[in-house]
mmCIF file of C-alpha atoms in Angstrom:
data_model
loop_
_atom_site.group_PDB
_atom_site.id
_atom_site.type_symbol
_atom_site.label_atom_id
_atom_site.label_comp_id
_atom_site.label_asym_id
_atom_site.label_seq_id
_atom_site.Cartn_x
_atom_site.Cartn_y
_atom_site.Cartn_z
ATOM 1 C CA MET A 1 2.716 -12.613 26.868
ATOM 2 C CA ASN A 2 4.445 -13.177 23.589
ATOM 3 C CA LYS A 3 2.894 -11.634 20.490
ATOM 4 C CA VAL A 4 2.132 -13.103 17.103
ATOM 5 C CA PHE A 5 3.067 -10.989 14.122
ATOM 6 C CA PHE A 6 3.912 -11.050 10.471
ATOM 7 C CA ASP A 7 6.391 -8.861 8.667
ATOM 8 C CA VAL A 8 6.515 -8.518 4.897
ATOM 9 C CA GLY A 9 8.179 -6.571 2.154
ATOM 10 C CA ILE A 10 5.596 -5.383 -0.353
ATOM 11 C CA SER A 11 5.467 -3.452 -3.601
ATOM 12 C CA LEU A 12 3.422 -0.296 -4.014
ATOM 13 C CA ASP A 13 0.834 -2.342 -5.885
ATOM 14 C CA GLY A 14 0.488 -4.883 -3.083
ATOM 15 C CA PHE A 15 2.631 -7.856 -4.112
ATOM 16 C CA ILE A 16 4.901 -9.685 -1.668
ATOM 17 C CA ALA A 17 6.388 -11.986 -4.325
ATOM 18 C CA GLY A 18 6.456 -12.323 -8.089
ATOM 19 C CA LEU A 19 4.786 -14.915 -10.256
ATOM 20 C CA ASN A 20 6.259 -18.411 -10.770
ATOM 21 C CA GLY A 21 8.058 -18.638 -7.438
ATOM 22 C CA CYS A 22 9.732 -22.011 -6.814
ATOM 23 C CA SER A 23 12.983 -23.359 -5.471
ATOM 24 C CA LYS A 24 14.772 -22.323 -8.673
ATOM 25 C CA ASN A 25 13.104 -18.909 -8.753
ATOM 26 C CA PRO A 26 12.949 -17.739 -5.121
ATOM 27 C CA LEU A 27 10.456 -14.913 -4.513
ATOM 28 C CA GLY A 28 9.195 -15.288 -8.074
ATOM 29 C CA ASP A 29 9.713 -13.133 -11.166
ATOM 30 C CA GLY A 30 11.081 -9.762 -10.089
ATOM 31 C CA GLY A 31 10.364 -10.552 -6.446
ATOM 32 C CA LEU A 32 13.896 -9.797 -5.247
ATOM 33 C CA LYS A 33 13.336 -6.119 -6.113
ATOM 34 C CA ILE A 34 10.742 -5.873 -3.349
ATOM 35 C CA HIS A 35 13.507 -6.524 -0.824
ATOM 36 C CA GLU A 36 16.305 -4.505 -2.405
ATOM 37 C CA TRP A 37 16.268 -2.027 0.513
ATOM 38 C CA MET A 38 16.819 -4.935 2.912
ATOM 39 C CA PHE A 39 19.648 -6.585 1.005
ATOM 40 C CA LYS A 40 21.700 -3.425 1.512
ATOM 41 C CA GLN A 41 21.490 -3.529 5.310
ATOM 42 C CA LYS A 42 24.089 -4.984 7.648
ATOM 43 C CA ALA A 43 21.472 -6.486 9.976
ATOM 44 C CA PHE A 44 20.126 -8.569 7.114
ATOM 45 C CA LEU A 45 23.472 -9.572 5.637
ATOM 46 C CA SER A 46 24.983 -10.569 8.966
ATOM 47 C CA HIS A 47 21.932 -12.743 9.619
ATOM 48 C CA LEU A 48 22.997 -14.634 6.491
ATOM 49 C CA LYS A 49 26.622 -14.630 7.694
ATOM 50 C CA LEU A 50 27.566 -12.196 4.945
ATOM 51 C CA GLU A 51 29.898 -9.233 5.329
ATOM 52 C CA GLY A 52 29.206 -5.576 4.665
ATOM 53 C CA GLY A 53 25.996 -3.589 4.509
ATOM 54 C CA GLU A 54 24.789 -0.253 5.766
ATOM 55 C CA THR A 55 24.361 0.655 9.413
ATOM 56 C CA ASN A 56 22.998 3.509 11.479
ATOM 57 C CA ASN A 57 19.913 4.154 9.404
ATOM 58 C CA PRO A 58 16.270 3.417 10.148
ATOM 59 C CA ASP A 59 16.111 0.538 7.663
ATOM 60 C CA ASN A 60 18.946 -1.341 9.343
ATOM 61 C CA GLU A 61 17.613 -0.686 12.825
ATOM 62 C CA ILE A 62 14.136 -1.904 11.866
ATOM 63 C CA ILE A 63 15.492 -5.183 10.518
ATOM 64 C CA GLN A 64 17.573 -5.699 13.635
ATOM 65 C CA ALA A 65 14.615 -4.991 15.930
ATOM 66 C CA ILE A 66 12.466 -7.509 14.051
ATOM 67 C CA PHE A 67 15.105 -10.245 14.204
ATOM 68 C CA ASP A 68 15.613 -9.539 17.909
ATOM 69 C CA ARG A 69 11.967 -10.098 18.799
ATOM 70 C CA ILE A 70 11.549 -13.473 17.069
ATOM 71 C CA GLY A 71 11.565 -16.549 19.317
ATOM 72 C CA ALA A 72 9.952 -18.955 16.848
ATOM 73 C CA ASN A 73 8.688 -18.955 13.252
ATOM 74 C CA ILE A 74 5.788 -20.614 11.482
ATOM 75 C CA MET A 75 5.828 -21.043 7.711
ATOM 76 C CA GLY A 76 3.981 -22.808 4.918
ATOM 77 C CA LYS A 77 5.473 -25.700 2.999
ATOM 78 C CA ASN A 78 5.985 -23.725 -0.226
ATOM 79 C CA MET A 79 8.037 -21.113 1.568
ATOM 80 C CA PHE A 80 10.082 -23.825 3.222
ATOM 81 C CA ASP A 81 10.709 -25.597 -0.099
ATOM 82 C CA GLU A 82 11.906 -22.361 -1.695
ATOM 83 C CA GLY A 83 14.133 -21.677 1.277
ATOM 84 C CA GLU A 84 15.519 -25.197 1.664
ATOM 85 C CA ALA A 85 16.983 -24.925 -1.829
ATOM 86 C CA ASN A 86 18.448 -21.487 -1.261
ATOM 87 C CA TRP A 87 19.288 -20.808 2.385
ATOM 88 C CA PRO A 88 22.883 -21.317 3.481
ATOM 89 C CA ALA A 89 23.606 -24.274 5.812
ATOM 90 C CA GLU A 90 23.210 -21.852 8.701
ATOM 91 C CA ALA A 91 19.559 -21.174 7.902
ATOM 92 C CA PRO A 92 18.726 -17.539 8.725
ATOM 93 C CA PHE A 93 16.346 -18.074 11.656
ATOM 94 C CA HIS A 94 18.472 -19.067 14.662
ATOM 95 C CA CYS A 95 15.409 -20.378 16.520
ATOM 96 C CA PRO A 96 12.723 -23.047 15.997
ATOM 97 C CA VAL A 97 10.770 -22.969 12.732
ATOM 98 C CA TYR A 98 7.452 -24.839 12.437
ATOM 99 C CA VAL A 99 6.621 -25.899 8.893
ATOM 100 C CA LEU A 100 2.951 -26.578 8.131
ATOM 101 C CA THR A 101 2.866 -29.726 6.019
ATOM 102 C CA HIS A 102 1.158 -33.084 5.754
ATOM 103 C CA GLN A 103 4.491 -34.617 4.766
ATOM 104 C CA LYS A 104 6.074 -36.503 7.667
ATOM 105 C CA ARG A 105 9.688 -35.657 8.337
ATOM 106 C CA GLU A 106 12.015 -35.766 11.331
ATOM 107 C CA PRO A 107 13.115 -32.421 12.794
ATOM 108 C CA TRP A 108 15.929 -30.926 10.737
ATOM 109 C CA GLU A 109 18.589 -29.278 12.834
ATOM 110 C CA ARG A 110 20.858 -26.727 11.154
ATOM 111 C CA PRO A 111 24.006 -25.073 12.497
ATOM 112 C CA GLU A 112 23.604 -21.801 14.441
ATOM 113 C CA GLY A 113 20.362 -22.590 16.184
ATOM 114 C CA THR A 114 17.713 -23.168 13.519
ATOM 115 C CA THR A 115 15.654 -26.365 13.825
ATOM 116 C CA PHE A 116 12.785 -27.052 11.436
ATOM 117 C CA TYR A 117 9.837 -29.017 12.841
ATOM 118 C CA PHE A 118 7.388 -30.495 10.326
ATOM 119 C CA THR A 119 3.829 -30.694 11.551
ATOM 120 C CA ASP A 120 0.356 -31.375 10.245
ATOM 121 C CA GLY A 121 -1.298 -29.970 13.374
ATOM 122 C CA SER A 122 -4.021 -27.322 13.205
ATOM 123 C CA ILE A 123 -2.738 -23.770 12.874
ATOM 124 C CA GLU A 124 -3.927 -23.174 16.461
ATOM 125 C CA ASP A 125 -1.982 -26.137 17.851
ATOM 126 C CA VAL A 126 1.146 -25.211 15.928
ATOM 127 C CA LEU A 127 0.896 -21.681 17.277
ATOM 128 C CA LYS A 128 0.668 -23.014 20.834
ATOM 129 C CA LYS A 129 3.872 -24.984 20.335
ATOM 130 C CA ALA A 130 5.608 -22.023 18.733
ATOM 131 C CA LYS A 131 4.590 -19.722 21.591
ATOM 132 C CA GLN A 132 5.974 -22.151 24.113
ATOM 133 C CA ALA A 133 9.205 -22.484 22.162
ATOM 134 C CA ALA A 134 9.510 -18.706 21.822
ATOM 135 C CA GLY A 135 9.637 -18.184 25.573
ATOM 136 C CA LYS A 136 9.430 -14.456 26.233
ATOM 137 C CA LYS A 137 10.041 -13.566 22.606
ATOM 138 C CA ASP A 138 7.428 -13.293 19.843
ATOM 139 C CA VAL A 139 6.202 -15.665 17.153
ATOM 140 C CA ARG A 140 6.559 -14.632 13.546
ATOM 141 C CA ILE A 141 4.224 -16.009 10.908
ATOM 142 C CA SER A 142 6.916 -15.967 8.241
ATOM 143 C CA GLY A 143 4.758 -16.641 5.176
ATOM 144 C CA GLY A 144 3.854 -17.209 2.458
ATOM 145 C CA ALA A 145 0.782 -15.163 1.811
ATOM 146 C CA ARG A 146 -1.682 -18.055 2.278
ATOM 147 C CA THR A 147 -0.233 -18.958 5.673
ATOM 148 C CA ILE A 148 -0.432 -15.332 6.831
ATOM 149 C CA GLN A 149 -4.020 -15.108 5.569
ATOM 150 C CA LYS A 150 -5.010 -18.259 7.469
ATOM 151 C CA TYR A 151 -3.652 -16.901 10.741
ATOM 152 C CA LEU A 152 -5.185 -13.482 10.127
ATOM 153 C CA ASN A 153 -8.621 -14.941 9.359
ATOM 154 C CA ALA A 154 -8.410 -17.125 12.461
ATOM 155 C CA GLY A 155 -7.958 -14.025 14.622
ATOM 156 C CA LEU A 156 -4.503 -15.111 15.709
ATOM 157 C CA ILE A 157 -2.377 -12.135 14.614
ATOM 158 C CA ASP A 158 -1.633 -9.327 17.099
ATOM 159 C CA GLU A 159 0.531 -7.056 14.992
ATOM 160 C CA PHE A 160 2.083 -6.737 11.577
ATOM 161 C CA SER A 161 4.605 -4.662 9.722
ATOM 162 C CA MET A 162 4.914 -3.884 6.023
ATOM 163 C CA HIS A 163 7.867 -2.417 4.188
ATOM 164 C CA ILE A 164 6.653 -0.724 1.026
ATOM 165 C CA ALA A 165 9.219 -0.560 -1.757
ATOM 166 C CA PRO A 166 8.535 2.255 -4.233
ATOM 167 C CA ILE A 167 8.123 -0.139 -7.142
ATOM 168 C CA ILE A 168 5.346 -1.559 -9.290
ATOM 169 C CA MET A 169 5.407 -5.341 -9.781
ATOM 170 C CA GLY A 170 2.380 -5.539 -12.053
ATOM 171 C CA ALA A 171 1.744 -9.171 -11.119
ATOM 172 C CA GLY A 172 2.580 -11.660 -8.403
ATOM 173 C CA VAL A 173 1.364 -12.888 -5.041
ATOM 174 C CA ARG A 174 -0.875 -10.468 -3.165
ATOM 175 C CA LEU A 175 -0.743 -10.219 0.615
ATOM 176 C CA PHE A 176 -4.282 -8.974 1.117
ATOM 177 C CA GLU A 177 -6.471 -11.524 -0.607
ATOM 178 C CA TYR A 178 -8.887 -14.118 0.723
ATOM 179 C CA ILE A 179 -9.235 -12.064 3.884
ATOM 180 C CA ASP A 180 -12.364 -12.032 5.991
ATOM 181 C CA LYS A 181 -12.340 -8.325 6.774
ATOM 182 C CA SER A 182 -15.349 -8.621 9.082
ATOM 183 C CA LYS A 183 -13.152 -10.246 11.691
ATOM 184 C CA PHE A 184 -10.836 -7.397 12.668
ATOM 185 C CA SER A 185 -9.772 -3.819 12.311
ATOM 186 C CA PHE A 186 -6.290 -2.365 12.071
ATOM 187 C CA GLU A 187 -4.735 0.487 14.012
ATOM 188 C CA ILE A 188 -1.727 2.447 12.802
ATOM 189 C CA ASN A 189 1.030 2.007 15.348
ATOM 190 C CA ASP A 190 3.984 3.697 13.742
ATOM 191 C CA VAL A 191 5.317 4.718 10.334
ATOM 192 C CA ILE A 192 8.984 5.250 9.521
ATOM 193 C CA HIS A 193 10.419 6.069 6.134
ATOM 194 C CA SER A 194 13.764 6.276 4.435
ATOM 195 C CA PRO A 195 14.711 6.985 0.823
ATOM 196 C CA LEU A 196 14.519 3.212 0.220
ATOM 197 C CA ALA A 197 11.245 2.085 1.791
ATOM 198 C CA THR A 198 8.283 3.035 3.943
ATOM 199 C CA HIS A 199 7.858 0.936 7.073
ATOM 200 C CA LEU A 200 4.307 0.653 8.439
ATOM 201 C CA PHE A 201 3.438 -0.931 11.774
ATOM 202 C CA TYR A 202 -0.124 -1.959 12.588
ATOM 203 C CA THR A 203 -1.938 -3.495 15.525
ATOM 204 C CA VAL A 204 -4.776 -5.928 14.801
ATOM 205 C CA LYS A 205 -7.963 -5.576 16.810
ATOM 206 C CA ASN A 206 -9.608 -8.945 16.535
ATOM 207 C CA THR A 207 -13.349 -9.161 16.887
ATOM 208 C CA VAL A 208 -13.539 -12.957 16.793
ATOM 209 C CA MET B 1 6.717 25.294 -14.229
ATOM 210 C CA ASN B 2 3.501 23.854 -12.958
ATOM 211 C CA LYS B 3 3.492 20.204 -11.955
ATOM 212 C CA VAL B 4 1.073 17.420 -12.801
ATOM 213 C CA PHE B 5 0.045 15.188 -9.944
ATOM 214 C CA PHE B 6 -2.593 12.821 -8.681
ATOM 215 C CA ASP B 7 -3.763 12.413 -5.127
ATOM 216 C CA VAL B 8 -5.823 9.456 -3.956
ATOM 217 C CA GLY B 9 -7.228 7.868 -0.860
ATOM 218 C CA ILE B 10 -6.534 4.144 -0.890
ATOM 219 C CA SER B 11 -7.227 1.103 1.273
ATOM 220 C CA LEU B 12 -4.452 -1.081 2.651
ATOM 221 C CA ASP B 13 -5.274 -3.620 -0.044
ATOM 222 C CA GLY B 14 -4.938 -1.088 -2.847
ATOM 223 C CA PHE B 15 -8.478 -0.010 -3.715
ATOM 224 C CA ILE B 16 -9.413 3.629 -4.373
ATOM 225 C CA ALA B 17 -13.147 2.898 -4.717
ATOM 226 C CA GLY B 18 -15.575 0.069 -4.114
ATOM 227 C CA LEU B 19 -17.408 -2.051 -6.654
ATOM 228 C CA ASN B 20 -20.570 -0.860 -8.410
ATOM 229 C CA GLY B 21 -19.784 2.841 -8.270
ATOM 230 C CA CYS B 22 -22.335 5.024 -10.075
ATOM 231 C CA SER B 23 -24.182 8.284 -9.557
ATOM 232 C CA LYS B 24 -26.457 6.578 -6.998
ATOM 233 C CA ASN B 25 -23.546 4.826 -5.275
ATOM 234 C CA PRO B 26 -20.690 7.327 -5.253
ATOM 235 C CA LEU B 27 -17.272 5.757 -4.624
ATOM 236 C CA GLY B 28 -18.850 2.300 -4.853
ATOM 237 C CA ASP B 29 -19.678 -0.265 -2.180
ATOM 238 C CA GLY B 30 -17.849 0.647 1.017
ATOM 239 C CA GLY B 31 -15.796 3.257 -0.812
ATOM 240 C CA LEU B 32 -16.662 6.089 1.568
ATOM 241 C CA LYS B 33 -14.696 4.298 4.307
ATOM 242 C CA ILE B 34 -11.481 4.898 2.388
ATOM 243 C CA HIS B 35 -11.968 8.625 2.918
ATOM 244 C CA GLU B 36 -13.281 8.615 6.476
ATOM 245 C CA TRP B 37 -10.124 10.331 7.764
ATOM 246 C CA MET B 38 -10.731 13.158 5.277
ATOM 247 C CA PHE B 39 -14.405 13.671 6.035
ATOM 248 C CA LYS B 40 -13.415 14.586 9.589
ATOM 249 C CA GLN B 41 -11.165 17.458 8.547
ATOM 250 C CA LYS B 42 -12.119 21.123 8.392
ATOM 251 C CA ALA B 43 -10.154 21.739 5.191
ATOM 252 C CA PHE B 44 -12.272 19.144 3.397
ATOM 253 C CA LEU B 45 -15.620 20.159 4.890
ATOM 254 C CA SER B 46 -15.121 23.851 4.255
ATOM 255 C CA HIS B 47 -14.273 23.055 0.622
ATOM 256 C CA LEU B 48 -17.806 21.625 0.446
ATOM 257 C CA LYS B 49 -19.161 24.685 2.288
ATOM 258 C CA LEU B 50 -19.866 22.580 5.358
ATOM 259 C CA GLU B 51 -19.233 23.621 8.933
ATOM 260 C CA GLY B 52 -17.084 21.909 11.548
ATOM 261 C CA GLY B 53 -14.219 19.494 11.310
ATOM 262 C CA GLU B 54 -10.853 19.053 12.940
ATOM 263 C CA THR B 55 -7.959 21.467 12.596
ATOM 264 C CA ASN B 56 -4.303 21.692 13.587
ATOM 265 C CA ASN B 57 -3.414 18.119 12.762
ATOM 266 C CA PRO B 58 -1.332 16.734 9.896
ATOM 267 C CA ASP B 59 -4.376 15.297 8.102
ATOM 268 C CA ASN B 60 -6.092 18.667 7.899
ATOM 269 C CA GLU B 61 -2.932 20.474 6.862
ATOM 270 C CA ILE B 62 -2.232 17.956 4.117
ATOM 271 C CA ILE B 63 -5.702 18.393 2.632
ATOM 272 C CA GLN B 64 -5.365 22.161 2.739
ATOM 273 C CA ALA B 65 -1.932 22.077 1.072
ATOM 274 C CA ILE B 66 -3.285 19.883 -1.721
ATOM 275 C CA PHE B 67 -6.289 22.120 -2.369
ATOM 276 C CA ASP B 68 -4.005 25.159 -2.350
ATOM 277 C CA ARG B 69 -1.744 23.865 -5.105
ATOM 278 C CA ILE B 70 -4.491 22.973 -7.612
ATOM 279 C CA GLY B 71 -4.972 25.407 -10.503
ATOM 280 C CA ALA B 72 -6.901 23.038 -12.771
ATOM 281 C CA ASN B 73 -8.278 19.487 -12.731
ATOM 282 C CA ILE B 74 -8.637 16.762 -15.326
ATOM 283 C CA MET B 75 -11.114 13.933 -14.803
ATOM 284 C CA GLY B 76 -12.715 11.035 -16.642
ATOM 285 C CA LYS B 77 -16.370 11.013 -17.626
ATOM 286 C CA ASN B 78 -17.399 8.369 -15.055
ATOM 287 C CA MET B 79 -15.981 10.415 -12.211
ATOM 288 C CA PHE B 80 -17.762 13.493 -13.516
ATOM 289 C CA ASP B 81 -21.081 11.642 -13.813
ATOM 290 C CA GLU B 82 -20.803 10.395 -10.234
ATOM 291 C CA GLY B 83 -19.938 13.875 -9.047
ATOM 292 C CA GLU B 84 -22.550 15.739 -11.095
ATOM 293 C CA ALA B 85 -25.261 13.816 -9.261
ATOM 294 C CA ASN B 86 -23.740 14.392 -5.834
ATOM 295 C CA TRP B 87 -21.700 17.582 -5.626
ATOM 296 C CA PRO B 88 -23.396 20.643 -4.197
ATOM 297 C CA ALA B 89 -24.184 23.506 -6.604
ATOM 298 C CA GLU B 90 -20.863 25.043 -5.552
ATOM 299 C CA ALA B 91 -18.850 22.137 -6.964
ATOM 300 C CA PRO B 92 -15.779 21.518 -4.790
ATOM 301 C CA PHE B 93 -13.042 22.526 -7.243
ATOM 302 C CA HIS B 94 -13.073 26.323 -7.457
ATOM 303 C CA CYS B 95 -11.026 26.274 -10.653
ATOM 304 C CA PRO B 96 -11.352 24.865 -14.199
ATOM 305 C CA VAL B 97 -12.105 21.145 -14.550
ATOM 306 C CA TYR B 98 -11.483 19.375 -17.869
ATOM 307 C CA VAL B 99 -13.699 16.351 -18.414
ATOM 308 C CA LEU B 100 -12.461 13.747 -20.911
ATOM 309 C CA THR B 101 -15.490 12.719 -22.965
ATOM 310 C CA HIS B 102 -16.631 12.238 -26.520
ATOM 311 C CA GLN B 103 -19.986 13.739 -25.576
ATOM 312 C CA LYS B 104 -20.290 17.323 -26.771
ATOM 313 C CA ARG B 105 -21.457 19.802 -24.163
ATOM 314 C CA GLU B 106 -21.085 23.512 -23.545
ATOM 315 C CA PRO B 107 -18.916 24.591 -20.599
ATOM 316 C CA TRP B 108 -20.846 24.297 -17.348
ATOM 317 C CA GLU B 109 -20.161 27.146 -14.976
ATOM 318 C CA ARG B 110 -20.928 26.624 -11.288
ATOM 319 C CA PRO B 111 -20.980 29.160 -8.465
ATOM 320 C CA GLU B 112 -17.709 29.755 -6.557
ATOM 321 C CA GLY B 113 -15.298 29.377 -9.437
ATOM 322 C CA THR B 114 -15.707 25.882 -10.858
ATOM 323 C CA THR B 115 -16.224 25.598 -14.618
ATOM 324 C CA PHE B 116 -16.386 22.179 -16.293
ATOM 325 C CA TYR B 117 -15.056 21.977 -19.854
ATOM 326 C CA PHE B 118 -15.987 18.904 -21.873
ATOM 327 C CA THR B 119 -13.369 17.819 -24.367
ATOM 328 C CA ASP B 120 -12.562 14.917 -26.646
ATOM 329 C CA GLY B 121 -9.003 16.094 -27.208
ATOM 330 C CA SER B 122 -6.004 13.815 -26.658
ATOM 331 C CA ILE B 123 -4.833 13.532 -23.058
ATOM 332 C CA GLU B 124 -1.730 15.516 -24.047
ATOM 333 C CA ASP B 125 -3.749 18.370 -25.572
ATOM 334 C CA VAL B 126 -6.109 18.502 -22.608
ATOM 335 C CA LEU B 127 -3.124 18.659 -20.276
ATOM 336 C CA LYS B 128 -1.683 21.585 -22.230
ATOM 337 C CA LYS B 129 -4.949 23.482 -21.810
ATOM 338 C CA ALA B 130 -5.130 22.618 -18.123
ATOM 339 C CA LYS B 131 -1.554 23.786 -17.540
ATOM 340 C CA GLN B 132 -2.282 27.082 -19.208
ATOM 341 C CA ALA B 133 -5.443 27.515 -17.156
ATOM 342 C CA ALA B 134 -3.614 26.613 -13.932
ATOM 343 C CA GLY B 135 -1.171 29.514 -14.281
ATOM 344 C CA LYS B 136 1.491 29.119 -11.642
ATOM 345 C CA LYS B 137 -0.459 26.452 -9.793
ATOM 346 C CA ASP B 138 -0.423 22.703 -10.469
ATOM 347 C CA VAL B 139 -2.693 20.388 -12.457
ATOM 348 C CA ARG B 140 -4.392 17.551 -10.642
ATOM 349 C CA ILE B 141 -5.411 14.416 -12.487
ATOM 350 C CA SER B 142 -8.462 13.877 -10.312
ATOM 351 C CA GLY B 143 -9.404 10.374 -11.408
ATOM 352 C CA GLY B 144 -10.800 7.864 -11.762
ATOM 353 C CA ALA B 145 -8.258 5.089 -11.830
ATOM 354 C CA ARG B 146 -8.278 4.654 -15.621
ATOM 355 C CA THR B 147 -7.633 8.340 -16.230
ATOM 356 C CA ILE B 148 -4.743 8.359 -13.761
ATOM 357 C CA GLN B 149 -3.311 5.216 -15.396
ATOM 358 C CA LYS B 150 -3.486 6.801 -18.853
ATOM 359 C CA TYR B 151 -1.561 9.871 -17.729
ATOM 360 C CA LEU B 152 0.962 7.764 -15.800
ATOM 361 C CA ASN B 153 1.601 5.462 -18.770
ATOM 362 C CA ALA B 154 2.001 8.483 -21.049
ATOM 363 C CA GLY B 155 4.819 9.771 -18.827
ATOM 364 C CA LEU B 156 2.861 12.889 -17.923
ATOM 365 C CA ILE B 157 2.754 12.627 -14.109
ATOM 366 C CA ASP B 158 5.418 14.415 -12.036
ATOM 367 C CA GLU B 159 4.285 13.554 -8.524
ATOM 368 C CA PHE B 160 1.615 11.708 -6.612
ATOM 369 C CA SER B 161 0.311 11.294 -3.105
ATOM 370 C CA MET B 162 -1.562 8.412 -1.502
ATOM 371 C CA HIS B 163 -3.461 8.401 1.762
ATOM 372 C CA ILE B 164 -3.608 4.842 3.076
ATOM 373 C CA ALA B 165 -6.578 4.135 5.311
ATOM 374 C CA PRO B 166 -5.986 1.196 7.676
ATOM 375 C CA ILE B 167 -8.843 -0.812 6.185
ATOM 376 C CA ILE B 168 -9.344 -3.830 3.948
ATOM 377 C CA MET B 169 -11.870 -3.377 1.135
ATOM 378 C CA GLY B 170 -11.608 -6.882 -0.297
ATOM 379 C CA ALA B 171 -12.824 -5.741 -3.710
ATOM 380 C CA GLY B 172 -13.169 -2.598 -5.762
ATOM 381 C CA VAL B 173 -11.249 -0.406 -8.182
ATOM 382 C CA ARG B 174 -7.469 -0.756 -7.999
ATOM 383 C CA LEU B 175 -5.207 2.231 -8.567
ATOM 384 C CA PHE B 176 -2.172 0.278 -9.763
ATOM 385 C CA GLU B 177 -3.425 -1.807 -12.652
ATOM 386 C CA TYR B 178 -2.784 -1.627 -16.376
ATOM 387 C CA ILE B 179 0.440 0.213 -15.661
ATOM 388 C CA ASP B 180 3.457 0.028 -17.919
ATOM 389 C CA LYS B 181 6.072 -0.128 -15.179
ATOM 390 C CA SER B 182 8.949 -0.021 -17.663
ATOM 391 C CA LYS B 183 8.271 3.650 -18.256
ATOM 392 C CA PHE B 184 9.190 5.161 -14.904
ATOM 393 C CA SER B 185 10.450 4.742 -11.395
ATOM 394 C CA PHE B 186 9.195 6.287 -8.178
ATOM 395 C CA GLU B 187 11.107 8.105 -5.459
ATOM 396 C CA ILE B 188 9.837 8.482 -1.914
ATOM 397 C CA ASN B 189 9.487 12.191 -1.223
ATOM 398 C CA ASP B 190 7.880 12.294 2.183
ATOM 399 C CA VAL B 191 5.732 10.196 4.511
ATOM 400 C CA ILE B 192 3.499 11.596 7.229
ATOM 401 C CA HIS B 193 1.198 9.604 9.455
ATOM 402 C CA SER B 194 -1.557 10.173 11.948
ATOM 403 C CA PRO B 195 -3.786 7.755 13.833
ATOM 404 C CA LEU B 196 -6.227 7.986 10.909
ATOM 405 C CA ALA B 197 -4.125 7.529 7.788
ATOM 406 C CA THR B 198 -0.633 7.296 6.328
ATOM 407 C CA HIS B 199 0.195 9.930 3.741
ATOM 408 C CA LEU B 200 2.835 8.986 1.159
ATOM 409 C CA PHE B 201 4.337 11.426 -1.322
ATOM 410 C CA TYR B 202 6.230 10.197 -4.376
ATOM 411 C CA THR B 203 8.082 11.765 -7.288
ATOM 412 C CA VAL B 204 7.839 10.058 -10.686
ATOM 413 C CA LYS B 205 11.029 9.700 -12.703
ATOM 414 C CA ASN B 206 9.825 9.230 -16.242
ATOM 415 C CA THR B 207 12.052 7.373 -18.640
ATOM 416 C CA VAL B 208 9.903 7.987 -21.739
#
């Protein structure tokens, strides 16, 4: 059975993006700093068809392992809008991406395997489609925060990972807000650290 | 040279205590859950003169190592008030504790080595006294959040540790608020995890 997970970079004070994020300010004010550890890694850069980057360290291996498990993505419309303006033509997914939106739009096929499907289905129905598309691989709830929270509150997340950068944002978009904590508990699966970030892996025990 | 550090239990969503904390509701609504991992450990229980608890695991060893390094404590008045109503007669510090307050009060000596000193000195002056009292050991800024933030913003913290419980509080007292992030950066020192909690150790690089 394929799993449903989310994977986020986060600051020490709990922000996964800065304030004022939009297509001209991707990840919001100061938000790029949260992912600085990732931008240095070969697995990330090569996903964007860029050269260089570090290899043979836990950070790089973690990124590679996460990319390798993804068979389909689900994202909110805001995240898509930010990405559409900033991703290269070869959008960095290389598998189907379901965009939650009421706006009707034909599927948008990009080079190198990414196709965006625009849907106003329920989050449950979209997940069913994504699971089917993912085959034996897993489904990533890509973001943003509100989309992750919806899936978490609906009891639809099996696992998640967080990469804590040792920085203070002070303000921005929080991951853990609007969460109905009565619906699940978390178990610590694994923790790996490097000088750049601390990688935490949790399993969700849903009670709904 | 003795070091100045803080050490906190924290929820996954960044809270070190619940809402409505007071002497009749220590650690606030749901706040005890943040420290559940600790209440199971022998090093913690024996510090409170209680029997039992687990041994020979990283959680217990971490608590013991933290207790062992403390030569003096500094705390805010709210934390003291909560504790005064709830600590046993043998208050769980076993060394001098400086309480930041404008209220005048004679030193309060407790059995087993804890003496509370009440002072309205500047945070710098109180720290000087605490360092002297600590001898070769370290000074812990015990809390609460506002007291830790004051010392952090003043560039007076050398190190800190956080113990992340895999729980969502939803509301409460945040550790990382009101922080002037321009004044320092953090380096990851060490990370240790168990099934109960993730222990993160950071060094503060002050730029002030």
